[in-house]
Amino acid sequence: PGGAYAGGALSAAEEAGPEQQKSWEFVVQGQQDAAGAQPDFAPKVISCFPDDAVQRASSRGVVCVCTRGRRLDSGVPNQDDFVAARHSLVHGGHIALYGVFDGHGPAGHRCAAFARGALPESLFGQRTLLLKPEDTLREAFRQTHENLLGQAFDTVHSGTTATLALVLSLPA
């Protein structure tokens, strides 16, 4: 849809040309918290593109809430992750992607973060998205799964679920 996905690496979107920057209305996503121990119900650290993405999303009726649950061990990170992104199409309409990733196991937080970045990158990196969205989604999930299994962190005892909603609002 007119350029790379702005969420997997926000800095890449920030370095993109003006046309690409204008096409992403908003990208709001979770980030791994490097702080270590987290109190129960601590909010997820987020990144936004552009800086006012939370306000832009809210003006479209999109709100994200992600908090760490109650844990006996405060060193266990929030294993959930999410992405909410909306891309305006050149001739009107838009594409929106909403995803929730629920990690599990010792490296579940890493699996969820990997899928949160890789799945949209794969999806928006395929030219077939507007013509064959179902096939494109299947291929993006397949690629993400294959690439996840090749990561250096534990993917034998850890993993993630991934739930996506892809909204295609195409001009008539």
PDB file of C-alpha atoms in Angstrom, residues 69-144:
ATOM      1  CA  GLY A  69      -1.597  -8.930  34.776  1.00  0.00           C
ATOM      2  CA  ARG A  70      -1.126 -10.025  38.358  1.00  0.00           C
ATOM      3  CA  ARG A  71       2.013 -12.164  38.738  1.00  0.00           C
ATOM      4  CA  LEU A  72       3.715 -13.710  41.745  1.00  0.00           C
ATOM      5  CA  ASP A  73       7.076 -12.946  40.115  1.00  0.00           C
ATOM      6  CA  SER A  74       7.404  -9.248  39.214  1.00  0.00           C
ATOM      7  CA  GLY A  75      10.339 -10.157  36.953  1.00  0.00           C
ATOM      8  CA  VAL A  76       8.014 -11.867  34.470  1.00  0.00           C
ATOM      9  CA  PRO A  77       7.338  -9.276  31.759  1.00  0.00           C
ATOM     10  CA  ASN A  78       4.009  -8.444  30.169  1.00  0.00           C
ATOM     11  CA  GLN A  79       3.733 -11.142  27.508  1.00  0.00           C
ATOM     12  CA  ASP A  80       0.984  -9.401  25.540  1.00  0.00           C
ATOM     13  CA  ASP A  81       1.557  -7.133  22.585  1.00  0.00           C
ATOM     14  CA  PHE A  82      -0.583  -5.258  20.056  1.00  0.00           C
ATOM     15  CA  VAL A  83      -0.622  -3.128  16.941  1.00  0.00           C
ATOM     16  CA  ALA A  84      -3.180  -0.684  15.558  1.00  0.00           C
ATOM     17  CA  ALA A  85      -2.378   0.886  12.202  1.00  0.00           C
ATOM     18  CA  ARG A  86      -4.285   2.753   9.514  1.00  0.00           C
ATOM     19  CA  HIS A  87      -2.971   3.561   6.056  1.00  0.00           C
ATOM     20  CA  SER A  88      -4.725   6.009   3.702  1.00  0.00           C
ATOM     21  CA  LEU A  89      -4.883   4.979   0.058  1.00  0.00           C
ATOM     22  CA  VAL A  90      -3.905   7.434  -2.672  1.00  0.00           C
ATOM     23  CA  HIS A  91      -7.306   7.385  -4.441  1.00  0.00           C
ATOM     24  CA  GLY A  92      -9.430   7.305  -1.291  1.00  0.00           C
ATOM     25  CA  GLY A  93     -10.249   4.588   1.195  1.00  0.00           C
ATOM     26  CA  HIS A  94      -7.912   3.014   3.702  1.00  0.00           C
ATOM     27  CA  ILE A  95      -6.418  -0.179   5.075  1.00  0.00           C
ATOM     28  CA  ALA A  96      -6.465  -0.762   8.811  1.00  0.00           C
ATOM     29  CA  LEU A  97      -4.782  -3.525  10.774  1.00  0.00           C
ATOM     30  CA  TYR A  98      -5.555  -4.355  14.397  1.00  0.00           C
ATOM     31  CA  GLY A  99      -3.615  -7.155  16.069  1.00  0.00           C
ATOM     32  CA  VAL A 100      -3.335  -8.745  19.503  1.00  0.00           C
ATOM     33  CA  PHE A 101      -0.473 -11.104  20.375  1.00  0.00           C
ATOM     34  CA  ASP A 102      -0.581 -13.233  23.543  1.00  0.00           C
ATOM     35  CA  GLY A 103       2.805 -14.712  24.363  1.00  0.00           C
ATOM     36  CA  HIS A 104       3.246 -17.802  26.514  1.00  0.00           C
ATOM     37  CA  GLY A 105       6.205 -19.684  27.969  1.00  0.00           C
ATOM     38  CA  PRO A 106       9.582 -18.408  29.188  1.00  0.00           C
ATOM     39  CA  ALA A 107      10.192 -16.315  26.041  1.00  0.00           C
ATOM     40  CA  GLY A 108       6.534 -15.562  25.286  1.00  0.00           C
ATOM     41  CA  HIS A 109       7.124 -11.819  25.467  1.00  0.00           C
ATOM     42  CA  ARG A 110       9.832 -12.142  22.799  1.00  0.00           C
ATOM     43  CA  CYS A 111       7.613 -14.319  20.587  1.00  0.00           C
ATOM     44  CA  ALA A 112       4.724 -11.839  20.839  1.00  0.00           C
ATOM     45  CA  ALA A 113       7.015  -8.880  20.092  1.00  0.00           C
ATOM     46  CA  PHE A 114       8.539 -10.691  17.121  1.00  0.00           C
ATOM     47  CA  ALA A 115       5.113 -11.532  15.662  1.00  0.00           C
ATOM     48  CA  ARG A 116       3.866  -7.973  16.300  1.00  0.00           C
ATOM     49  CA  GLY A 117       6.688  -6.630  14.136  1.00  0.00           C
ATOM     50  CA  ALA A 118       7.076  -9.395  11.551  1.00  0.00           C
ATOM     51  CA  LEU A 119       3.447 -10.166  10.699  1.00  0.00           C
ATOM     52  CA  PRO A 120       2.485  -6.636   9.567  1.00  0.00           C
ATOM     53  CA  GLU A 121       5.850  -6.261   7.773  1.00  0.00           C
ATOM     54  CA  SER A 122       5.146  -9.457   5.834  1.00  0.00           C
ATOM     55  CA  LEU A 123       1.513  -8.538   5.167  1.00  0.00           C
ATOM     56  CA  PHE A 124       2.188  -5.015   3.906  1.00  0.00           C
ATOM     57  CA  GLY A 125       5.288  -6.150   2.026  1.00  0.00           C
ATOM     58  CA  GLN A 126       3.240  -8.277  -0.379  1.00  0.00           C
ATOM     59  CA  ARG A 127       1.806  -6.673  -3.516  1.00  0.00           C
ATOM     60  CA  THR A 128      -1.185  -9.054  -3.506  1.00  0.00           C
ATOM     61  CA  LEU A 129      -2.823  -7.560  -0.388  1.00  0.00           C
ATOM     62  CA  LEU A 130      -5.570  -5.613  -2.186  1.00  0.00           C
ATOM     63  CA  LEU A 131      -6.198  -8.267  -4.865  1.00  0.00           C
ATOM     64  CA  LYS A 132      -6.080 -11.439  -2.762  1.00  0.00           C
ATOM     65  CA  PRO A 133      -6.308 -10.472   0.914  1.00  0.00           C
ATOM     66  CA  GLU A 134      -7.101 -13.994   2.215  1.00  0.00           C
ATOM     67  CA  ASP A 135      -4.132 -15.562   0.419  1.00  0.00           C
ATOM     68  CA  THR A 136      -1.894 -12.680   1.470  1.00  0.00           C
ATOM     69  CA  LEU A 137      -2.891 -13.105   5.130  1.00  0.00           C
ATOM     70  CA  ARG A 138      -2.181 -16.848   4.971  1.00  0.00           C
ATOM     71  CA  GLU A 139       1.237 -16.230   3.442  1.00  0.00           C
ATOM     72  CA  ALA A 140       2.079 -13.541   6.015  1.00  0.00           C
ATOM     73  CA  PHE A 141       1.193 -15.918   8.861  1.00  0.00           C
ATOM     74  CA  ARG A 142       3.214 -18.715   7.241  1.00  0.00           C
ATOM     75  CA  GLN A 143       6.282 -16.486   6.775  1.00  0.00           C
ATOM     76  CA  THR A 144       6.042 -15.122  10.304  1.00  0.00           C
TER      77      THR A 144
END
